[in-house]
mmCIF file of C-alpha atoms in Angstrom:
data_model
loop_
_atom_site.group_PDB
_atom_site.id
_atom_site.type_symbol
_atom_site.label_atom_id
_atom_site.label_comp_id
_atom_site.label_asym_id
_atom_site.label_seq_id
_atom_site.Cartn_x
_atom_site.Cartn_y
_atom_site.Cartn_z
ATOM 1 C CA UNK A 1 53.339 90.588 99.359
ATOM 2 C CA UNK A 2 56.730 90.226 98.365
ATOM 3 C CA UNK A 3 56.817 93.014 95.814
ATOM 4 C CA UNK A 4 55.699 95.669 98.009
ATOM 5 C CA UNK A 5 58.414 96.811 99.241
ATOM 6 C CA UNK A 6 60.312 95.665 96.314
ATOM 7 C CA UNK A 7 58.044 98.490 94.423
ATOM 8 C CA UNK A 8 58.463 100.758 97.542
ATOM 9 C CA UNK A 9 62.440 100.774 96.911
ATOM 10 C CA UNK A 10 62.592 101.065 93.576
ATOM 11 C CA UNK A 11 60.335 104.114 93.700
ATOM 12 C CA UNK A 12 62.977 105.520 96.137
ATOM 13 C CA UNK A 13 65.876 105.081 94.345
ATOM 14 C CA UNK A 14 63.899 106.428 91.146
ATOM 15 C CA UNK A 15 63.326 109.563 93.459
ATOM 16 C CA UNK A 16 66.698 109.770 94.369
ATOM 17 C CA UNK A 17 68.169 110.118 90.591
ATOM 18 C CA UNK A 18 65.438 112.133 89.762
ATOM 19 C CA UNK A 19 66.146 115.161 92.053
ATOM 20 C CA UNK A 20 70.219 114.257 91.155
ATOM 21 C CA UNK A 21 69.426 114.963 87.556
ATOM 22 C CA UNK A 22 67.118 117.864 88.316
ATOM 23 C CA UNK A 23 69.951 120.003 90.066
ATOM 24 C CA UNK A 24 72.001 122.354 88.018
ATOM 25 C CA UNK A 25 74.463 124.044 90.437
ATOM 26 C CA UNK A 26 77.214 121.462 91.847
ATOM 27 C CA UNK A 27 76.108 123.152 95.545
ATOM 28 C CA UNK A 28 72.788 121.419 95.090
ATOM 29 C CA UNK A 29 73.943 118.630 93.423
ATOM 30 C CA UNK A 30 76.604 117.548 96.145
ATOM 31 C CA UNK A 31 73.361 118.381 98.862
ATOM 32 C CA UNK A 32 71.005 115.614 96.840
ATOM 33 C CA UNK A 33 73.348 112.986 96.732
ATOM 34 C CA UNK A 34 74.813 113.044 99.980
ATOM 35 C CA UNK A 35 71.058 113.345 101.257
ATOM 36 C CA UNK A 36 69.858 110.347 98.515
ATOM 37 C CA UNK A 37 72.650 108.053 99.752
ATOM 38 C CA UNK A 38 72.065 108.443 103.549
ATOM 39 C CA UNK A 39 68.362 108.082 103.359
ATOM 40 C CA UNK A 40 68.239 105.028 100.782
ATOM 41 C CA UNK A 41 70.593 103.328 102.553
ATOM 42 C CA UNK A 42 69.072 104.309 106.352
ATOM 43 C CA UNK A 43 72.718 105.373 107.707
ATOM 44 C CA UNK A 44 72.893 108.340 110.664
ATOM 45 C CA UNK A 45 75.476 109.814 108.589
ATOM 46 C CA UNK A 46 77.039 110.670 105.126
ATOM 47 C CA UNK A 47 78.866 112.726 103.513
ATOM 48 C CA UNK A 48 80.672 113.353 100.455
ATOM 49 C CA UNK A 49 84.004 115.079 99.887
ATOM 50 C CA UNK A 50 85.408 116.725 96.648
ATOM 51 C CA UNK A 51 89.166 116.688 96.453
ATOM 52 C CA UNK A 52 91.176 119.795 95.641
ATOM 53 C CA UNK A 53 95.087 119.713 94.105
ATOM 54 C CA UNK A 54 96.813 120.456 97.422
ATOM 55 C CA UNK A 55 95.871 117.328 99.710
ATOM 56 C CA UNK A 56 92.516 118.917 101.146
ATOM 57 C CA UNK A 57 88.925 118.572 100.053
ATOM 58 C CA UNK A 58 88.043 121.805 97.886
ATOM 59 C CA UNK A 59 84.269 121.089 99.480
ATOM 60 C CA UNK A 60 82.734 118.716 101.749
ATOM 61 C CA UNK A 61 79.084 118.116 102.257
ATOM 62 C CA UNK A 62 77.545 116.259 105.443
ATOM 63 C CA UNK A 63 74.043 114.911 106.301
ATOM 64 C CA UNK A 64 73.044 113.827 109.586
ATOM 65 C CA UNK A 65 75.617 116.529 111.649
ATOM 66 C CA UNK A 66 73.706 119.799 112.708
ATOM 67 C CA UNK A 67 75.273 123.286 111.880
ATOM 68 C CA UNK A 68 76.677 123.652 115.294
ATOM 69 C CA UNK A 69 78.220 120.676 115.698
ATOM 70 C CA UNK A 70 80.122 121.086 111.699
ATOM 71 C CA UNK A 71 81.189 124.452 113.236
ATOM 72 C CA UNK A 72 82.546 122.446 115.923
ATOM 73 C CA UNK A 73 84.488 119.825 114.401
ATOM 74 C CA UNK A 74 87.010 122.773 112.731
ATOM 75 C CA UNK A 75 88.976 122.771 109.524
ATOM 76 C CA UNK A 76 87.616 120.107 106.351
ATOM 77 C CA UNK A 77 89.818 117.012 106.663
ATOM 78 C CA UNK A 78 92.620 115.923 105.083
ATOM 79 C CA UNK A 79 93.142 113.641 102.241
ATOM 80 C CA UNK A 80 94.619 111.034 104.673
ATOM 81 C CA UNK A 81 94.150 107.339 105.840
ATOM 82 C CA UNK A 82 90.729 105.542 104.476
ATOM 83 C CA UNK A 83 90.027 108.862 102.554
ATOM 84 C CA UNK A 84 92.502 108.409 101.048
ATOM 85 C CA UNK A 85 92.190 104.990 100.285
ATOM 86 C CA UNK A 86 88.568 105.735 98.664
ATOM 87 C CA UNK A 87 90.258 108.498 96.526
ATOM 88 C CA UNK A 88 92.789 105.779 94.715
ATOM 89 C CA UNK A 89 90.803 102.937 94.129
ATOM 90 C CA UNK A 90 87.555 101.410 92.667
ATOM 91 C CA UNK A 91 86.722 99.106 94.790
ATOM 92 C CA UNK A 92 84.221 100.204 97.848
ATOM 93 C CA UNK A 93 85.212 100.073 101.392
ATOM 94 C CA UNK A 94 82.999 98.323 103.740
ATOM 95 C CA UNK A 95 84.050 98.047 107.552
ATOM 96 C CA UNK A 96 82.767 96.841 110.353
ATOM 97 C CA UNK A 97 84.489 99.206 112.760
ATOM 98 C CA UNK A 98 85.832 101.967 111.018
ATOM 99 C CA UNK A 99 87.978 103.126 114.118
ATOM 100 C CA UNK A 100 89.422 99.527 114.035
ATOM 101 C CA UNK A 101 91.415 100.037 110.617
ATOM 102 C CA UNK A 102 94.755 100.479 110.955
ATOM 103 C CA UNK A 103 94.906 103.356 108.257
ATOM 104 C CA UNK A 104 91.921 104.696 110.831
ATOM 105 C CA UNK A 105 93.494 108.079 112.811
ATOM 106 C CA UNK A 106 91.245 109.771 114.770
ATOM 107 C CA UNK A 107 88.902 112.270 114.558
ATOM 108 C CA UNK A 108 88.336 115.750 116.252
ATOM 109 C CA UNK A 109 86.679 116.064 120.074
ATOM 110 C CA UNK A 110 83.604 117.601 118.473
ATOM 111 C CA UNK A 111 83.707 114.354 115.990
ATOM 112 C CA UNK A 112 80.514 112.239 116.353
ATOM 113 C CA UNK A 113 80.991 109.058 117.128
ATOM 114 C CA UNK A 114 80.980 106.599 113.823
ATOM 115 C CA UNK A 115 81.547 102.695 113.604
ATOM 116 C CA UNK A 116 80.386 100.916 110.736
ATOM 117 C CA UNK A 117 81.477 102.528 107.562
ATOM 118 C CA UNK A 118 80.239 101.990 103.792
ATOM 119 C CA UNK A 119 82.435 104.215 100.750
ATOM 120 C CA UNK A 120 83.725 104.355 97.244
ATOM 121 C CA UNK A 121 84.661 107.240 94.884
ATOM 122 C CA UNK A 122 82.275 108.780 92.535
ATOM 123 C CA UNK A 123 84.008 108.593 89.329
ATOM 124 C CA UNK A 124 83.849 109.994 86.095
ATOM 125 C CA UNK A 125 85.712 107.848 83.645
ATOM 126 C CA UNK A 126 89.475 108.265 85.029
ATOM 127 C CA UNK A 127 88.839 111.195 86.632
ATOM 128 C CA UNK A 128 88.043 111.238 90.428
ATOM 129 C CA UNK A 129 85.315 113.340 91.721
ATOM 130 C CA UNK A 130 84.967 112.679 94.459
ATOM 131 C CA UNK A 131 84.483 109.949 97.623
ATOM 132 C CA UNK A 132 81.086 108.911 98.841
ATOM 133 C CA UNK A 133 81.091 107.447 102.126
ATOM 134 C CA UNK A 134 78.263 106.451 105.220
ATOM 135 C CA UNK A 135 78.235 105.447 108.135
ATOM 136 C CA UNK A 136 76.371 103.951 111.584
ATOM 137 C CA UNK A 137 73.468 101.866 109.516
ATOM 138 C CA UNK A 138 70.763 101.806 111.297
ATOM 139 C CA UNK A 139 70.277 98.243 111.893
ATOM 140 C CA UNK A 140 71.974 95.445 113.724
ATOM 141 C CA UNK A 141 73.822 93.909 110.645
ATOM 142 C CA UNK A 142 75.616 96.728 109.302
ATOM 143 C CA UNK A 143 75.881 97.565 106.025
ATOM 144 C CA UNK A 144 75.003 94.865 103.686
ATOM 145 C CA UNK A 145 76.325 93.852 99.861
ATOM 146 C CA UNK A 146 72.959 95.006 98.641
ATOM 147 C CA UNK A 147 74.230 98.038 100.189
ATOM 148 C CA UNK A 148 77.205 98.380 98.778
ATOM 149 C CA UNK A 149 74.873 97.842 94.828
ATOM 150 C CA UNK A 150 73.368 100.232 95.848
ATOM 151 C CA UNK A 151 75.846 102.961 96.650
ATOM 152 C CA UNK A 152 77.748 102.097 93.611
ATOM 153 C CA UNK A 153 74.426 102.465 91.651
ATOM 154 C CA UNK A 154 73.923 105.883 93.222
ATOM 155 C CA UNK A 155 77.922 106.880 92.730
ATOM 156 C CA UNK A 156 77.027 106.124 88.920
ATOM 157 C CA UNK A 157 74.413 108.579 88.778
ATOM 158 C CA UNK A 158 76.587 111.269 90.613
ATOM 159 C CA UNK A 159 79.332 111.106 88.371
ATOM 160 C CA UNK A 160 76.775 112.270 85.538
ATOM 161 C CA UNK A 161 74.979 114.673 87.466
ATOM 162 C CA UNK A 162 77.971 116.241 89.094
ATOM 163 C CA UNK A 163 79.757 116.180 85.759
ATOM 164 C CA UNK A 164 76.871 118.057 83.767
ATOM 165 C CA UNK A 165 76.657 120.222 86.648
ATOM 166 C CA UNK A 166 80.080 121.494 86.179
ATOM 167 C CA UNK A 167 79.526 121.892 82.529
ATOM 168 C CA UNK A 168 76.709 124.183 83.334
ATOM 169 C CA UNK A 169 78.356 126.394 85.928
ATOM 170 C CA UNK A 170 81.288 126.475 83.072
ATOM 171 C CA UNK A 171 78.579 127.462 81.171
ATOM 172 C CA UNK A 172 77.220 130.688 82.958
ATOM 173 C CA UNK A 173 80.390 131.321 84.339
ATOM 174 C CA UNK A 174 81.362 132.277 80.399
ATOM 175 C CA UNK A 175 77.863 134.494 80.420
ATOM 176 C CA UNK A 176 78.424 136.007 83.657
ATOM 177 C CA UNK A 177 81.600 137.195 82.479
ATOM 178 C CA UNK A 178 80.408 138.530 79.152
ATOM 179 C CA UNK A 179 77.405 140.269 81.576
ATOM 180 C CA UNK A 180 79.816 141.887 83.935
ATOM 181 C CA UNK A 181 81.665 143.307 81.001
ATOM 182 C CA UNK A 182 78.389 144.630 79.313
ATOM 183 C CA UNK A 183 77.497 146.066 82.753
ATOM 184 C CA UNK A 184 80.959 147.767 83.392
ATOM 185 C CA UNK A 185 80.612 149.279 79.951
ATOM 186 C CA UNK A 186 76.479 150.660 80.689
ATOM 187 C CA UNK A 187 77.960 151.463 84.219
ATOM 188 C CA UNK A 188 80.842 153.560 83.083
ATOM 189 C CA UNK A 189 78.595 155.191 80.326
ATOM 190 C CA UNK A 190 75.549 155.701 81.972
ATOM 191 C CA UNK A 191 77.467 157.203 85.297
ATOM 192 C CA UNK A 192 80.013 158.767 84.127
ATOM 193 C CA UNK A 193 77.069 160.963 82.234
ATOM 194 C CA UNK A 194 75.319 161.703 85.265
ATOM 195 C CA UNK A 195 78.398 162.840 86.895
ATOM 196 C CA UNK A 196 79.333 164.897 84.364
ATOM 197 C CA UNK A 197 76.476 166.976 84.311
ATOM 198 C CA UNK A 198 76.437 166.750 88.079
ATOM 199 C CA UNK A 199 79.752 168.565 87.538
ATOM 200 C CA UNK A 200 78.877 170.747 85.076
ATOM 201 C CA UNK A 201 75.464 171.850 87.073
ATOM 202 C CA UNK A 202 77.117 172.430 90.234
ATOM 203 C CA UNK A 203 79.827 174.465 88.935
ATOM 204 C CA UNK A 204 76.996 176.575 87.279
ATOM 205 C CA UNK A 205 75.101 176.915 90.997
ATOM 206 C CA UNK A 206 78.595 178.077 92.205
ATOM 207 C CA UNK A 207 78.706 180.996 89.799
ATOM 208 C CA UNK A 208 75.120 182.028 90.395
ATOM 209 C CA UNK A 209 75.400 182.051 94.062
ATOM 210 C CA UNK A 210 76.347 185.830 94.862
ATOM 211 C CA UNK A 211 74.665 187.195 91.589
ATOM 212 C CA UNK A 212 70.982 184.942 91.657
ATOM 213 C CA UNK A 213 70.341 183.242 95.016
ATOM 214 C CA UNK A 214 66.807 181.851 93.274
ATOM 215 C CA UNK A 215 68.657 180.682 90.468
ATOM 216 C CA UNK A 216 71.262 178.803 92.376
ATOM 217 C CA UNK A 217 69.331 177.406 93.960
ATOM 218 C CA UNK A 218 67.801 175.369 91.441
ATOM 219 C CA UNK A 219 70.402 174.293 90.011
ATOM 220 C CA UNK A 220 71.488 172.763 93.661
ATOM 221 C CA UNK A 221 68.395 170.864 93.366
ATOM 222 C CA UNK A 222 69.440 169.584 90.157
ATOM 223 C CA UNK A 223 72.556 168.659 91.331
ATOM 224 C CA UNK A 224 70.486 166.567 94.398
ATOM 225 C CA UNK A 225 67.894 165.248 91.486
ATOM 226 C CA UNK A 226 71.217 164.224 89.283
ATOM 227 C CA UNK A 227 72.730 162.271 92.382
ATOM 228 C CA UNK A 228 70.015 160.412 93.095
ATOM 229 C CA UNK A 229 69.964 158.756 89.386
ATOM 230 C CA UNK A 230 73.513 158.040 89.548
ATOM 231 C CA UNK A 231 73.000 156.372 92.577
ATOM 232 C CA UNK A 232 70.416 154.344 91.901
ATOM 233 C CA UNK A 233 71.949 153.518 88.366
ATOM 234 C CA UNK A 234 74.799 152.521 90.333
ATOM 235 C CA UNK A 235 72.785 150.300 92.387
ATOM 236 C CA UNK A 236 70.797 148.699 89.799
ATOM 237 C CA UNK A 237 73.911 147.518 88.166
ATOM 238 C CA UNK A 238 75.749 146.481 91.375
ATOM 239 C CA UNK A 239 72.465 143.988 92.698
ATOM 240 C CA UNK A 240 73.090 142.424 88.787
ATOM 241 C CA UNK A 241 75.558 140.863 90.002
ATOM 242 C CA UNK A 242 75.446 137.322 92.335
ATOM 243 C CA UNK A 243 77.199 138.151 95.594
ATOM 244 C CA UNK A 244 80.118 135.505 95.899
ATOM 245 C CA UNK A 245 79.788 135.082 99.509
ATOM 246 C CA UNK A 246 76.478 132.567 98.316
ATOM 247 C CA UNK A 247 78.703 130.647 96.604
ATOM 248 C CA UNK A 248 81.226 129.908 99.224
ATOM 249 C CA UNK A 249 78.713 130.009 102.281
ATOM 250 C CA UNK A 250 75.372 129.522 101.555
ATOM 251 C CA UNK A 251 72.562 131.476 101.822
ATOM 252 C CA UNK A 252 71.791 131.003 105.990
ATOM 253 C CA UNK A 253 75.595 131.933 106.723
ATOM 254 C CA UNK A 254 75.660 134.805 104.000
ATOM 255 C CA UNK A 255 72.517 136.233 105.706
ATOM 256 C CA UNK A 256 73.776 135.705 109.551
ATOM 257 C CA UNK A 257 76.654 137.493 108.529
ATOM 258 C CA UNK A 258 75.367 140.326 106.599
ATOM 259 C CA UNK A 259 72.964 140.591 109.751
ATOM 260 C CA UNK A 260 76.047 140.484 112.173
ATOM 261 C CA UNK A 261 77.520 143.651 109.970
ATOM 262 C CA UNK A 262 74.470 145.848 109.739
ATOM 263 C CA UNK A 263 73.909 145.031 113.814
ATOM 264 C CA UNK A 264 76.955 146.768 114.822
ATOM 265 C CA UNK A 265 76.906 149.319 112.222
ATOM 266 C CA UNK A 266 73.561 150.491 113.275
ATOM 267 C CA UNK A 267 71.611 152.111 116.477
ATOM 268 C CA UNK A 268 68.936 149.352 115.825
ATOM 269 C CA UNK A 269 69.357 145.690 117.061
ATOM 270 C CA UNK A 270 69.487 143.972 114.137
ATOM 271 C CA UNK A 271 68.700 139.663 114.449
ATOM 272 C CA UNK A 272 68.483 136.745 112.509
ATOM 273 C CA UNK A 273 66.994 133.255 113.447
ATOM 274 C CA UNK A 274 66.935 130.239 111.344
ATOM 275 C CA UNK A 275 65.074 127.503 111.743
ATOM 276 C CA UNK A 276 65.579 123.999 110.356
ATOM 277 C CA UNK A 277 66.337 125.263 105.933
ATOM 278 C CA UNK A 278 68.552 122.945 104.246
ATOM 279 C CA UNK A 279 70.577 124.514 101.108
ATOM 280 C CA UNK A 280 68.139 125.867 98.570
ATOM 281 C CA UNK A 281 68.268 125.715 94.233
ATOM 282 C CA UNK A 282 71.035 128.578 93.896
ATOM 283 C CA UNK A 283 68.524 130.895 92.190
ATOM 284 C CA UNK A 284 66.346 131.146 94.842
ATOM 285 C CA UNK A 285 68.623 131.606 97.391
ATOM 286 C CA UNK A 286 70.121 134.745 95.308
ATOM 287 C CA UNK A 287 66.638 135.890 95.233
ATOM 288 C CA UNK A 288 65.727 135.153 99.533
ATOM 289 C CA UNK A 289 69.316 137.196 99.619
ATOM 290 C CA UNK A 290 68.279 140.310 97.929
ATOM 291 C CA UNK A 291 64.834 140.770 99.067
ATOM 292 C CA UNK A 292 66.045 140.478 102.856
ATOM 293 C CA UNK A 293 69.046 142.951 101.515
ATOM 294 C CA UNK A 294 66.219 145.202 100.132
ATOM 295 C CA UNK A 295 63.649 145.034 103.187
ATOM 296 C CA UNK A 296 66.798 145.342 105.641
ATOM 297 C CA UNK A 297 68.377 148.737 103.945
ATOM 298 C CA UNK A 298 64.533 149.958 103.788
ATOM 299 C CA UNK A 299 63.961 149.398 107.813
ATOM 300 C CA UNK A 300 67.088 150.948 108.596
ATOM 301 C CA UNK A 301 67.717 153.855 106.290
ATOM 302 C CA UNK A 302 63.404 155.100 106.134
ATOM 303 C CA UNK A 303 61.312 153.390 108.924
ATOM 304 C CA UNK A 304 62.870 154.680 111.483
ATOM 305 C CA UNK A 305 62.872 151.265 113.635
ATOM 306 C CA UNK A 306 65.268 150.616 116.804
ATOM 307 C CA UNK A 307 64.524 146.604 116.258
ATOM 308 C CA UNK A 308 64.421 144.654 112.818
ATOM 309 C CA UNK A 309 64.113 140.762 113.180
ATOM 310 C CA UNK A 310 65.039 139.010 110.330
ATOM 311 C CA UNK A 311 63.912 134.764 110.443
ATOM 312 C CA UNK A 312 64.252 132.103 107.728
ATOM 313 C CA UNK A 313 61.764 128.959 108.574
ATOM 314 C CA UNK A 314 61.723 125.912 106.445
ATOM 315 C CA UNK A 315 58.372 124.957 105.013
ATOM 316 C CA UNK A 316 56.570 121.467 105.245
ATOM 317 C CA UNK A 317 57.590 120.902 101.315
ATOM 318 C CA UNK A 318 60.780 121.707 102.044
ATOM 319 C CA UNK A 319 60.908 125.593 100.898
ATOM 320 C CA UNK A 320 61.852 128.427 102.719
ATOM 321 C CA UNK A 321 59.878 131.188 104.446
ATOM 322 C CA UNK A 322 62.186 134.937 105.140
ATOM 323 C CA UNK A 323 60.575 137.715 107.012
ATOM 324 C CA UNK A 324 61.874 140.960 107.796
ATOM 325 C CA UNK A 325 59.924 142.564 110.723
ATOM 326 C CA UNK A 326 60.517 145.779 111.971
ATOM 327 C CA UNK A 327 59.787 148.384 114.305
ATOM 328 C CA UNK A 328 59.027 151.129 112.509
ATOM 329 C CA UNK A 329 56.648 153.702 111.539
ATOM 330 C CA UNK A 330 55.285 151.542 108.735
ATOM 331 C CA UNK A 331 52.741 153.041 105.882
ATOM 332 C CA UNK A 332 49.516 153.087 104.489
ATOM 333 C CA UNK A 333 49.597 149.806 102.288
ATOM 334 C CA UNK A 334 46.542 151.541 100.624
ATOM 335 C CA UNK A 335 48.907 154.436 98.857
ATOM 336 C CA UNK A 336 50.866 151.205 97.321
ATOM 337 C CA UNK A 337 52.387 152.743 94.256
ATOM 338 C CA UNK A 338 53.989 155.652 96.436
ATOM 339 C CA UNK A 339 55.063 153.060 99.239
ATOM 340 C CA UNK A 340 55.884 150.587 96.526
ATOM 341 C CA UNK A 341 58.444 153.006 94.449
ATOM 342 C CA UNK A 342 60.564 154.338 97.856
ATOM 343 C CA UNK A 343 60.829 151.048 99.245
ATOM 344 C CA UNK A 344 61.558 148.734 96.191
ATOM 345 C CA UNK A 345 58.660 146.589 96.257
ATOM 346 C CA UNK A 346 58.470 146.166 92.517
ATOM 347 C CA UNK A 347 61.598 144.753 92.249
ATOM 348 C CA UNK A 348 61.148 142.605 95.248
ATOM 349 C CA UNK A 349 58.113 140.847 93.651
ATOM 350 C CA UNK A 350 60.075 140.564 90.606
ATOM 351 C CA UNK A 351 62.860 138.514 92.167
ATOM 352 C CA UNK A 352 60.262 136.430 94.062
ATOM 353 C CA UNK A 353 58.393 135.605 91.218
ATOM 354 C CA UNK A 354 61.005 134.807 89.219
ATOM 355 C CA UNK A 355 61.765 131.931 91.251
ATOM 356 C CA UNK A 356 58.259 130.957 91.675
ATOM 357 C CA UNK A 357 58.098 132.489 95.252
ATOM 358 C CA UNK A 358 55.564 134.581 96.568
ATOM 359 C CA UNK A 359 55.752 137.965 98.241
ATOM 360 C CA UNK A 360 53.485 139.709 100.688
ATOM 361 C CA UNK A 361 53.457 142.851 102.387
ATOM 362 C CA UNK A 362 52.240 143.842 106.085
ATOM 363 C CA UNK A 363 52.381 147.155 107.365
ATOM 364 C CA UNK A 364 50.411 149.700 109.172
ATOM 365 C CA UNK A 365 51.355 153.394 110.040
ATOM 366 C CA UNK A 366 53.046 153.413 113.799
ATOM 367 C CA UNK A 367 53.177 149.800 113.661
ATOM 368 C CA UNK A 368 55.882 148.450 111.457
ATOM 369 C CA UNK A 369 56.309 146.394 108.592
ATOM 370 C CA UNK A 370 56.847 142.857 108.064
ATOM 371 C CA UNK A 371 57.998 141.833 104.069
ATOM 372 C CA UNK A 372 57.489 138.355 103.730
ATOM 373 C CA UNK A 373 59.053 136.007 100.639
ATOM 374 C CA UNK A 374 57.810 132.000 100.423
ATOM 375 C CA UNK A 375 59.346 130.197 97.872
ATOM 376 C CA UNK A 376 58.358 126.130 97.273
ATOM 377 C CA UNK A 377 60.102 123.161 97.629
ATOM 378 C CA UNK A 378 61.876 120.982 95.125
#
């Protein structure tokens, strides 16, 4: 009987390093561990802070406070008092009481309210990482010395997983570089090209004007046939590139706020509702971004809608569900390759396969379309 829940833990904390040394972005690294620690060790809260070079936190991950209430509590917090303390020693902190310390001083209005406090910093030889700290166990004893094993078991595995993290994103940093410098060079060529002979052809159309109307005129429609290409090849190479906004934000605030923009710049009343998604593998949340970029510019530019809707839902398995639902005229899903060229469904199913999502179509002439993109779990 005894080994049970023995077995039961064990599997847990197996889990736990598992999905640690699964995660290649330090986003979704800093997510899993904060999320591991609170639900191994059954707190209400946890959180985990990465310290910059100017007394701040350069990022700061929670678990257990909702959106609203992080928006809230205001500015990251300082590196002051028992944060502090975590940040220059080895040892953890355990308290009974954290607002009893004297280092203890204060927290924001918005500030839940937090009393028994477990921490230590994640370490990675002499280099600090980072501080790991919970707190409000959910039990009548507190936080216990098994706990405190079993933090500093978990701050162990963080250390490597945050540190090969790092290495990775140094990693494709270097190849993103070397990629935006090949795509400035095929941008400049291939462009500049286009606009050339734009240039060249409507100067031609200018001088045939008064002397051959027909003529002139179809060189205009070169000129419109030659725009179009350099538009799109200016498009192509501009979506190559990962918007940075993901990195800072995430993908539910990048969206909300790319939402908020296209609402007020446009007749149609543009929204966005999200319910219950948790940070996403960085590659698929690049991918969610574009397709609802794609489906949004195609509702508002061709269908003619005065309402898109744009929701993200999280899945039982922990995925993500987007759908962009509009108003519209819609189409005849039976003519797909016509629909599917003007509207940029080829490359949508690209981008949604490539992250082992899943993307379906809806529409109906006079009654809208609604693109919809799953992608699974971790």
């Amino acid at each position: 009987m005894h080994k049970g829940p023995e077995r039961t833990g064990l599997a847990a904390v197996s889990t736990a390093l598992l999905a640690m040394s699964r995660r290649l972005e330090v986003r979704d690294v800093l997510r899993t561990i904060v999320v591991s620690a609170r639900e191994l060790l059954d707190a209400e809260y946890a959180a985990l802070g990465v310290p910059d070079d100017h007394g701040g936190f350069a990022q700061f991950v929670v678990d257990g406070i909702s959106p609203e209430q992080w928006r809230a509590i205001g500015p990251l917090p300082r590196q002051h008092g028992i944060l502090a303390s975590m940040l220059h020693k080895d040892a953890p902190e355990r308290l009974a009481d954290v607002r009893l310390d004297p280092r203890f001083g204060g927290w924001p209005s918005a500030h839940p309210e937090m009393s028994d406090f477990l921490g230590l910093p994640v370490r990675d030889g002499e280099e600090i990482l980072g501080a790991l700290f919970l707190a409000n166990k959910k039990g009548p004893d507190g936080f216990t010395d098994e706990d405190e094993e079993l933090l500093a078991l978990l701050a162990q595995h963080a250390a490597i997983a945050l540190t090969n993290a790092r290495l990775y994103e140094r990693s494709r940093e270097l190849t993103i570089a070397e990629e935006r410098s090949r795509l400035a060079h095929e941008l400049h060529d291939a462009v500049s090209q286009k606009l050339f002979s734009l240039r060249l052809t409507a100067q031609a159309a200018a001088a045939l004007v008064d002397r051959d109307p027909t003529r002139a005129k179809d060189e205009l429609q070169q000129v419109s046939a030659l725009a179009a290409e350099a538009a799109d090849e200016l498009r192509a190479a501009v979506t190559e590139l990962r918007p940075a906004a993901l990195d800072e934000d995430g993908l539910v605030a990048t969206l909300r706020t790319h939402v908020h923009v296209l609402d007020r710049a446009h007749t149609a009343h543009v929204t966005f509702t999200c319910d219950g998604v948790r940070a996403l593998p960085a590659t698929q949340e690049e991918a969610l971004l574009r397709v609802a970029q794609e489906a949004l510019h195609n509702a508002l530019r061709h269908s003619g809608a005065d309402r898109v809707e744009v929701t993200l839902t999280r899945t039982a398995d922990g995925g993500a569900v987007l759908k962009v639902l509009d108003s519209g005229k819609g189409f005849d899903p039976q003519n797909v390759r016509r629909a599917g060229r003007h509207l940029g469904l080829v490359s949508m199913r690209d981008r949604a396969s490539g992250v082992g999502g899943l993307l379906t179509v809806h529409s109906e002439p006079g009654r809208g379309t609604t693109i919809e993109m799953e992608v699974p779990g971790g």
